[in-house]
Amino acid sequence: MTAHRPTGEVEEELWQRLLAEPWPLPREALPPGTALVGGAVRDGLLGSLERQPDLDVVVPGDAVALARQLARDHGGTCVVLDAERSIARLVLGGWSLDLARQEGSSLEADLGRRDYTINAIALPVPAAGTAAAALVDPTGGLNHLGSRQLVAVSEANLLADPLRLLRGIRLACCLNFELDPTSRRWIESHASQLAQVAGERVLAELEKLACAAYGETGLALALECGLLGSWGADATISGTTETGAAALSALGLNQAQDRGLEAEEISWALPLARLTALLPPEALAGLRSSRRLQQRCRALRHWRQELGSVGGWDGLPEAGRLALCSELETDLPALLLLLPQSAGLLERWRLPSDPLFHPAPPLDGLSLQQELAIPPGRLLGRLLAHLTLERAFGRLAAGPEAHAEARAEVLAAAQSWWQQHAWEGGEDRRRD
């Protein structure tokens, strides 16, 4: 990557990329011996630097004290991440700078403790008025960037934080790098060690992987390497003979586009579908995911199984279709990605006025109580569900804003239903 280029040219070019967005503090505010490391250096060298990238900075002294001082001097916020290892985050002007005390006797020693060689490249911060200092690359990361290979610094470094086993899969996938055979062997050999990592940290890596353009490939590789066995991933999907790995193979970016999803829909539906295929609800619970994510994935798995058992959408009875649309009103595109066919459903879901795909009763419960002298209770809930079904399939007016004639029609239907079922309200009250 740097071959045949004059000394300092690569470093100057890298600084220009890093400084494309003005930093919130002058470089001179950082002490001599400070160096940028990690993802910003890597991505800058690859020419894929984001606007206002997160910066990892190694300093020769107390990073926590420095972060606090910089926050006071420049109006930012200091968050102590690890007091024992002297790591703090400085949030300033939309930027996030993680400052860490140098580990070991030199910058080279610090870099030698990192996970992958492409993350073990440092760009020393030059003193004011001086030329850019040479990149520090003790593990050969520049060569591996050039050959697009992901290589672990050492087996011991991976085990120092077993999350690095999964992070390697994620980096290889997101950067479209080849995973070095020796590094893969180490990952496979120690896959069970990932279970020692806090579930929240593992899930965060999996969510990043699920969001990657070719995340289905990375998630399948994580399964192949045995990294997720401790959480029951890749088990046969309930009610089918298909494994999570097989389901993932149909969840590529191209397939989502072919199914007619738009870019904004793909951005959330594809990661959600991938996580649903990969992890059963009990695995998500073990990874300490939010209850909301567990509910969404459980519902997607349930309706995927249900549709498979009845031969698809047309095999569902009306009540089943309404239940599906009610439960998956916001997540239907993710379900469609998990199905072999979904003709016409996406187009209907995109219409906010579609009474089946966005179900609601034609009149609210309070109006029914006032107009028909109906008491509150479970029977009123059943009436609302009945009216919602009738509206969803076009047998009642389209909504609560309908004209007076349509409103009268809804009230007449509600009155008729109530007269047939009112006696059940007494039964409910006696049971209560």
PDB file of C-alpha atoms in Angstrom, residues 186-399:
ATOM      1  CA  TRP A 186      -7.533 -20.000  16.178  1.00  0.00           C
ATOM      2  CA  ILE A 187     -11.103 -18.688  16.085  1.00  0.00           C
ATOM      3  CA  GLU A 188     -12.509 -22.175  15.553  1.00  0.00           C
ATOM      4  CA  SER A 189     -10.274 -23.709  18.222  1.00  0.00           C
ATOM      5  CA  HIS A 190     -11.393 -21.273  20.885  1.00  0.00           C
ATOM      6  CA  ALA A 191     -14.975 -20.647  19.762  1.00  0.00           C
ATOM      7  CA  SER A 192     -16.396 -21.868  23.069  1.00  0.00           C
ATOM      8  CA  GLN A 193     -14.553 -19.057  24.880  1.00  0.00           C
ATOM      9  CA  LEU A 194     -17.029 -16.546  23.463  1.00  0.00           C
ATOM     10  CA  ALA A 195     -19.525 -17.788  26.043  1.00  0.00           C
ATOM     11  CA  GLN A 196     -17.407 -16.059  28.713  1.00  0.00           C
ATOM     12  CA  VAL A 197     -18.184 -12.646  27.205  1.00  0.00           C
ATOM     13  CA  ALA A 198     -21.145 -10.597  28.426  1.00  0.00           C
ATOM     14  CA  GLY A 199     -24.139 -11.293  26.240  1.00  0.00           C
ATOM     15  CA  GLU A 200     -24.732  -7.608  25.528  1.00  0.00           C
ATOM     16  CA  ARG A 201     -21.269  -7.291  23.966  1.00  0.00           C
ATOM     17  CA  VAL A 202     -21.775 -10.372  21.800  1.00  0.00           C
ATOM     18  CA  LEU A 203     -25.180  -9.145  20.630  1.00  0.00           C
ATOM     19  CA  ALA A 204     -23.744  -5.727  19.743  1.00  0.00           C
ATOM     20  CA  GLU A 205     -21.237  -7.419  17.404  1.00  0.00           C
ATOM     21  CA  LEU A 206     -23.962  -9.603  15.884  1.00  0.00           C
ATOM     22  CA  GLU A 207     -26.180  -6.581  15.269  1.00  0.00           C
ATOM     23  CA  LYS A 208     -23.333  -4.776  13.499  1.00  0.00           C
ATOM     24  CA  LEU A 209     -22.750  -7.889  11.418  1.00  0.00           C
ATOM     25  CA  ALA A 210     -26.447  -8.223  10.600  1.00  0.00           C
ATOM     26  CA  CYS A 211     -26.439  -4.621   9.322  1.00  0.00           C
ATOM     27  CA  ALA A 212     -23.459  -5.151   7.010  1.00  0.00           C
ATOM     28  CA  ALA A 213     -24.126  -5.267   3.277  1.00  0.00           C
ATOM     29  CA  TYR A 214     -23.066  -8.914   3.126  1.00  0.00           C
ATOM     30  CA  GLY A 215     -23.905  -9.693   6.717  1.00  0.00           C
ATOM     31  CA  GLU A 216     -25.575 -12.987   5.864  1.00  0.00           C
ATOM     32  CA  THR A 217     -22.171 -14.314   4.775  1.00  0.00           C
ATOM     33  CA  GLY A 218     -20.495 -13.142   7.974  1.00  0.00           C
ATOM     34  CA  LEU A 219     -23.218 -14.578  10.201  1.00  0.00           C
ATOM     35  CA  ALA A 220     -23.011 -17.895   8.352  1.00  0.00           C
ATOM     36  CA  LEU A 221     -19.220 -17.882   8.879  1.00  0.00           C
ATOM     37  CA  ALA A 222     -19.720 -17.238  12.601  1.00  0.00           C
ATOM     38  CA  LEU A 223     -21.959 -20.302  12.689  1.00  0.00           C
ATOM     39  CA  GLU A 224     -19.456 -22.309  10.651  1.00  0.00           C
ATOM     40  CA  CYS A 225     -16.716 -21.460  13.143  1.00  0.00           C
ATOM     41  CA  GLY A 226     -18.890 -22.593  16.044  1.00  0.00           C
ATOM     42  CA  LEU A 227     -18.986 -19.212  17.735  1.00  0.00           C
ATOM     43  CA  LEU A 228     -22.690 -19.184  18.558  1.00  0.00           C
ATOM     44  CA  GLY A 229     -23.288 -22.754  19.655  1.00  0.00           C
ATOM     45  CA  SER A 230     -23.461 -21.744  23.310  1.00  0.00           C
ATOM     46  CA  TRP A 231     -26.676 -19.836  22.584  1.00  0.00           C
ATOM     47  CA  GLY A 232     -28.359 -22.473  20.454  1.00  0.00           C
ATOM     48  CA  ALA A 233     -27.931 -20.650  17.146  1.00  0.00           C
ATOM     49  CA  ASP A 234     -28.360 -22.651  13.935  1.00  0.00           C
ATOM     50  CA  ALA A 235     -30.856 -24.990  15.534  1.00  0.00           C
ATOM     51  CA  THR A 236     -33.607 -26.172  13.214  1.00  0.00           C
ATOM     52  CA  ILE A 237     -36.242 -23.484  12.930  1.00  0.00           C
ATOM     53  CA  SER A 238     -39.327 -24.598  14.825  1.00  0.00           C
ATOM     54  CA  GLY A 239     -41.846 -26.403  12.650  1.00  0.00           C
ATOM     55  CA  THR A 240     -39.472 -26.733   9.694  1.00  0.00           C
ATOM     56  CA  THR A 241     -36.452 -28.782   8.667  1.00  0.00           C
ATOM     57  CA  GLU A 242     -34.482 -25.656   7.808  1.00  0.00           C
ATOM     58  CA  THR A 243     -31.517 -24.475   9.852  1.00  0.00           C
ATOM     59  CA  GLY A 244     -30.632 -20.881  10.535  1.00  0.00           C
ATOM     60  CA  ALA A 245     -27.642 -21.156   8.209  1.00  0.00           C
ATOM     61  CA  ALA A 246     -29.879 -22.275   5.344  1.00  0.00           C
ATOM     62  CA  ALA A 247     -32.324 -19.457   5.995  1.00  0.00           C
ATOM     63  CA  LEU A 248     -29.485 -16.914   6.023  1.00  0.00           C
ATOM     64  CA  SER A 249     -28.418 -17.901   2.521  1.00  0.00           C
ATOM     65  CA  ALA A 250     -31.585 -16.270   1.124  1.00  0.00           C
ATOM     66  CA  LEU A 251     -31.080 -13.030   3.052  1.00  0.00           C
ATOM     67  CA  GLY A 252     -28.606 -11.217   0.866  1.00  0.00           C
ATOM     68  CA  LEU A 253     -28.790  -7.607  -0.239  1.00  0.00           C
ATOM     69  CA  ASN A 254     -29.495  -8.591  -3.833  1.00  0.00           C
ATOM     70  CA  GLN A 255     -32.324 -10.890  -2.815  1.00  0.00           C
ATOM     71  CA  ALA A 256     -33.916  -8.111  -0.765  1.00  0.00           C
ATOM     72  CA  GLN A 257     -33.724  -5.765  -3.729  1.00  0.00           C
ATOM     73  CA  ASP A 258     -35.170  -8.445  -6.005  1.00  0.00           C
ATOM     74  CA  ARG A 259     -38.090  -8.813  -3.606  1.00  0.00           C
ATOM     75  CA  GLY A 260     -38.913  -5.147  -4.188  1.00  0.00           C
ATOM     76  CA  LEU A 261     -37.816  -3.645  -0.886  1.00  0.00           C
ATOM     77  CA  GLU A 262     -36.668  -0.048  -1.031  1.00  0.00           C
ATOM     78  CA  ALA A 263     -33.377   1.103   0.486  1.00  0.00           C
ATOM     79  CA  GLU A 264     -34.942   2.482   3.662  1.00  0.00           C
ATOM     80  CA  GLU A 265     -36.920  -0.725   4.196  1.00  0.00           C
ATOM     81  CA  ILE A 266     -33.832  -2.856   3.619  1.00  0.00           C
ATOM     82  CA  SER A 267     -31.853  -0.847   6.182  1.00  0.00           C
ATOM     83  CA  TRP A 268     -33.939  -2.235   9.057  1.00  0.00           C
ATOM     84  CA  ALA A 269     -35.876  -5.214   7.690  1.00  0.00           C
ATOM     85  CA  LEU A 270     -32.876  -7.143   6.391  1.00  0.00           C
ATOM     86  CA  PRO A 271     -30.887  -7.037   9.683  1.00  0.00           C
ATOM     87  CA  LEU A 272     -34.032  -8.000  11.597  1.00  0.00           C
ATOM     88  CA  ALA A 273     -34.739 -10.928   9.267  1.00  0.00           C
ATOM     89  CA  ARG A 274     -31.116 -12.103   9.567  1.00  0.00           C
ATOM     90  CA  LEU A 275     -31.204 -12.030  13.373  1.00  0.00           C
ATOM     91  CA  THR A 276     -34.537 -13.869  13.317  1.00  0.00           C
ATOM     92  CA  ALA A 277     -33.113 -16.610  11.100  1.00  0.00           C
ATOM     93  CA  LEU A 278     -29.934 -16.856  13.163  1.00  0.00           C
ATOM     94  CA  LEU A 279     -31.146 -16.749  16.757  1.00  0.00           C
ATOM     95  CA  PRO A 280     -34.150 -18.399  18.393  1.00  0.00           C
ATOM     96  CA  PRO A 281     -35.873 -16.284  21.067  1.00  0.00           C
ATOM     97  CA  GLU A 282     -34.177 -18.178  23.899  1.00  0.00           C
ATOM     98  CA  ALA A 283     -30.785 -17.319  22.370  1.00  0.00           C
ATOM     99  CA  LEU A 284     -31.699 -13.635  22.304  1.00  0.00           C
ATOM    100  CA  ALA A 285     -32.731 -13.897  25.942  1.00  0.00           C
ATOM    101  CA  GLY A 286     -29.364 -15.476  26.744  1.00  0.00           C
ATOM    102  CA  LEU A 287     -27.639 -12.598  24.986  1.00  0.00           C
ATOM    103  CA  ARG A 288     -29.651 -10.179  27.128  1.00  0.00           C
ATOM    104  CA  SER A 289     -31.342  -8.523  24.199  1.00  0.00           C
ATOM    105  CA  SER A 290     -34.190  -6.111  24.767  1.00  0.00           C
ATOM    106  CA  ARG A 291     -37.560  -7.685  25.387  1.00  0.00           C
ATOM    107  CA  ARG A 292     -38.829  -5.822  22.330  1.00  0.00           C
ATOM    108  CA  LEU A 293     -36.291  -7.524  20.024  1.00  0.00           C
ATOM    109  CA  GLN A 294     -37.181 -10.914  21.484  1.00  0.00           C
ATOM    110  CA  GLN A 295     -40.872 -10.260  20.855  1.00  0.00           C
ATOM    111  CA  ARG A 296     -40.277  -9.138  17.279  1.00  0.00           C
ATOM    112  CA  CYS A 297     -38.135 -12.148  16.391  1.00  0.00           C
ATOM    113  CA  ARG A 298     -40.499 -14.560  18.127  1.00  0.00           C
ATOM    114  CA  ALA A 299     -43.452 -13.158  16.174  1.00  0.00           C
ATOM    115  CA  LEU A 300     -41.567 -13.376  12.883  1.00  0.00           C
ATOM    116  CA  ARG A 301     -40.596 -16.987  13.537  1.00  0.00           C
ATOM    117  CA  HIS A 302     -44.134 -17.870  14.585  1.00  0.00           C
ATOM    118  CA  TRP A 303     -45.793 -16.442  11.480  1.00  0.00           C
ATOM    119  CA  ARG A 304     -43.122 -17.868   9.182  1.00  0.00           C
ATOM    120  CA  GLN A 305     -43.907 -21.299  10.622  1.00  0.00           C
ATOM    121  CA  GLU A 306     -47.667 -20.705  10.500  1.00  0.00           C
ATOM    122  CA  LEU A 307     -47.632 -19.636   6.859  1.00  0.00           C
ATOM    123  CA  GLY A 308     -45.488 -22.615   5.979  1.00  0.00           C
ATOM    124  CA  SER A 309     -47.941 -25.001   7.617  1.00  0.00           C
ATOM    125  CA  VAL A 310     -50.986 -23.660   5.710  1.00  0.00           C
ATOM    126  CA  GLY A 311     -49.315 -23.198   2.332  1.00  0.00           C
ATOM    127  CA  GLY A 312     -48.852 -19.433   2.448  1.00  0.00           C
ATOM    128  CA  TRP A 313     -50.940 -16.304   2.802  1.00  0.00           C
ATOM    129  CA  ASP A 314     -53.939 -17.669   0.907  1.00  0.00           C
ATOM    130  CA  GLY A 315     -54.159 -20.585   3.330  1.00  0.00           C
ATOM    131  CA  LEU A 316     -54.703 -18.372   6.350  1.00  0.00           C
ATOM    132  CA  PRO A 317     -58.306 -17.767   7.447  1.00  0.00           C
ATOM    133  CA  GLU A 318     -59.462 -14.163   7.783  1.00  0.00           C
ATOM    134  CA  ALA A 319     -58.865 -14.073  11.524  1.00  0.00           C
ATOM    135  CA  GLY A 320     -55.341 -15.406  10.982  1.00  0.00           C
ATOM    136  CA  ARG A 321     -54.544 -12.754   8.387  1.00  0.00           C
ATOM    137  CA  LEU A 322     -55.783 -10.010  10.673  1.00  0.00           C
ATOM    138  CA  ALA A 323     -53.805 -11.400  13.603  1.00  0.00           C
ATOM    139  CA  LEU A 324     -50.648 -11.504  11.481  1.00  0.00           C
ATOM    140  CA  CYS A 325     -51.104  -7.936  10.266  1.00  0.00           C
ATOM    141  CA  SER A 326     -51.877  -6.691  13.759  1.00  0.00           C
ATOM    142  CA  GLU A 327     -48.819  -8.342  15.283  1.00  0.00           C
ATOM    143  CA  LEU A 328     -46.455  -7.475  12.430  1.00  0.00           C
ATOM    144  CA  GLU A 329     -47.862  -4.122  11.355  1.00  0.00           C
ATOM    145  CA  THR A 330     -44.430  -2.459  11.584  1.00  0.00           C
ATOM    146  CA  ASP A 331     -42.296  -5.518  10.744  1.00  0.00           C
ATOM    147  CA  LEU A 332     -44.050  -7.115   7.777  1.00  0.00           C
ATOM    148  CA  PRO A 333     -41.185  -6.499   5.275  1.00  0.00           C
ATOM    149  CA  ALA A 334     -38.883  -8.570   7.513  1.00  0.00           C
ATOM    150  CA  LEU A 335     -41.358 -11.450   7.402  1.00  0.00           C
ATOM    151  CA  LEU A 336     -41.643 -11.213   3.617  1.00  0.00           C
ATOM    152  CA  LEU A 337     -37.875 -11.655   3.363  1.00  0.00           C
ATOM    153  CA  LEU A 338     -38.223 -14.925   5.275  1.00  0.00           C
ATOM    154  CA  LEU A 339     -40.925 -16.296   2.963  1.00  0.00           C
ATOM    155  CA  PRO A 340     -40.465 -18.016  -0.398  1.00  0.00           C
ATOM    156  CA  GLN A 341     -43.208 -15.879  -1.985  1.00  0.00           C
ATOM    157  CA  SER A 342     -45.012 -12.666  -1.037  1.00  0.00           C
ATOM    158  CA  ALA A 343     -46.743 -11.427  -4.163  1.00  0.00           C
ATOM    159  CA  GLY A 344     -48.617  -8.170  -3.648  1.00  0.00           C
ATOM    160  CA  LEU A 345     -48.304  -8.055   0.138  1.00  0.00           C
ATOM    161  CA  LEU A 346     -45.542  -5.449   0.251  1.00  0.00           C
ATOM    162  CA  GLU A 347     -47.489  -3.056  -1.955  1.00  0.00           C
ATOM    163  CA  ARG A 348     -50.546  -3.311   0.281  1.00  0.00           C
ATOM    164  CA  TRP A 349     -48.462  -2.838   3.423  1.00  0.00           C
ATOM    165  CA  ARG A 350     -47.088   0.411   1.984  1.00  0.00           C
ATOM    166  CA  LEU A 351     -50.609   1.868   1.862  1.00  0.00           C
ATOM    167  CA  PRO A 352     -51.354   3.403   5.276  1.00  0.00           C
ATOM    168  CA  SER A 353     -55.058   3.360   4.398  1.00  0.00           C
ATOM    169  CA  ASP A 354     -55.205  -0.421   3.849  1.00  0.00           C
ATOM    170  CA  PRO A 355     -57.572  -1.580   6.630  1.00  0.00           C
ATOM    171  CA  LEU A 356     -56.128  -5.105   6.781  1.00  0.00           C
ATOM    172  CA  PHE A 357     -52.416  -4.317   6.816  1.00  0.00           C
ATOM    173  CA  HIS A 358     -52.926  -1.377   9.171  1.00  0.00           C
ATOM    174  CA  PRO A 359     -55.931  -2.552  11.167  1.00  0.00           C
ATOM    175  CA  ALA A 360     -58.017  -0.369  13.454  1.00  0.00           C
ATOM    176  CA  PRO A 361     -61.673  -0.504  14.543  1.00  0.00           C
ATOM    177  CA  PRO A 362     -64.074   1.735  12.580  1.00  0.00           C
ATOM    178  CA  LEU A 363     -65.169   3.348  15.872  1.00  0.00           C
ATOM    179  CA  ASP A 364     -63.288   3.580  19.154  1.00  0.00           C
ATOM    180  CA  GLY A 365     -64.471   1.978  22.368  1.00  0.00           C
ATOM    181  CA  LEU A 366     -65.540   5.246  24.014  1.00  0.00           C
ATOM    182  CA  SER A 367     -67.810   6.120  21.093  1.00  0.00           C
ATOM    183  CA  LEU A 368     -69.432   2.694  21.251  1.00  0.00           C
ATOM    184  CA  GLN A 369     -70.027   3.037  24.991  1.00  0.00           C
ATOM    185  CA  GLN A 370     -71.616   6.446  24.570  1.00  0.00           C
ATOM    186  CA  GLU A 371     -73.722   5.660  21.488  1.00  0.00           C
ATOM    187  CA  LEU A 372     -74.938   2.199  22.533  1.00  0.00           C
ATOM    188  CA  ALA A 373     -74.723   2.371  26.351  1.00  0.00           C
ATOM    189  CA  ILE A 374     -72.227  -0.478  26.358  1.00  0.00           C
ATOM    190  CA  PRO A 375     -70.274  -0.997  29.578  1.00  0.00           C
ATOM    191  CA  PRO A 376     -66.491  -1.385  29.531  1.00  0.00           C
ATOM    192  CA  GLY A 377     -65.039  -4.885  29.810  1.00  0.00           C
ATOM    193  CA  ARG A 378     -63.800  -7.885  27.881  1.00  0.00           C
ATOM    194  CA  LEU A 379     -66.944  -8.136  25.799  1.00  0.00           C
ATOM    195  CA  LEU A 380     -66.401  -4.611  24.516  1.00  0.00           C
ATOM    196  CA  GLY A 381     -62.908  -5.695  23.507  1.00  0.00           C
ATOM    197  CA  ARG A 382     -64.362  -8.616  21.574  1.00  0.00           C
ATOM    198  CA  LEU A 383     -66.805  -6.282  19.843  1.00  0.00           C
ATOM    199  CA  LEU A 384     -63.961  -3.984  18.787  1.00  0.00           C
ATOM    200  CA  ALA A 385     -62.053  -7.006  17.446  1.00  0.00           C
ATOM    201  CA  HIS A 386     -65.141  -8.094  15.461  1.00  0.00           C
ATOM    202  CA  LEU A 387     -65.610  -4.640  13.962  1.00  0.00           C
ATOM    203  CA  THR A 388     -61.923  -4.443  13.096  1.00  0.00           C
ATOM    204  CA  LEU A 389     -62.195  -7.746  11.222  1.00  0.00           C
ATOM    205  CA  GLU A 390     -65.278  -6.585   9.349  1.00  0.00           C
ATOM    206  CA  ARG A 391     -63.552  -3.344   8.384  1.00  0.00           C
ATOM    207  CA  ALA A 392     -60.331  -5.165   7.364  1.00  0.00           C
ATOM    208  CA  PHE A 393     -62.211  -7.268   4.811  1.00  0.00           C
ATOM    209  CA  GLY A 394     -64.365  -4.470   3.414  1.00  0.00           C
ATOM    210  CA  ARG A 395     -67.667  -5.301   5.065  1.00  0.00           C
ATOM    211  CA  LEU A 396     -67.778  -2.048   7.010  1.00  0.00           C
ATOM    212  CA  ALA A 397     -66.836   1.558   6.319  1.00  0.00           C
ATOM    213  CA  ALA A 398     -63.144   2.329   6.020  1.00  0.00           C
ATOM    214  CA  GLY A 399     -62.561   4.259   9.241  1.00  0.00           C
TER     215      GLY A 399
END
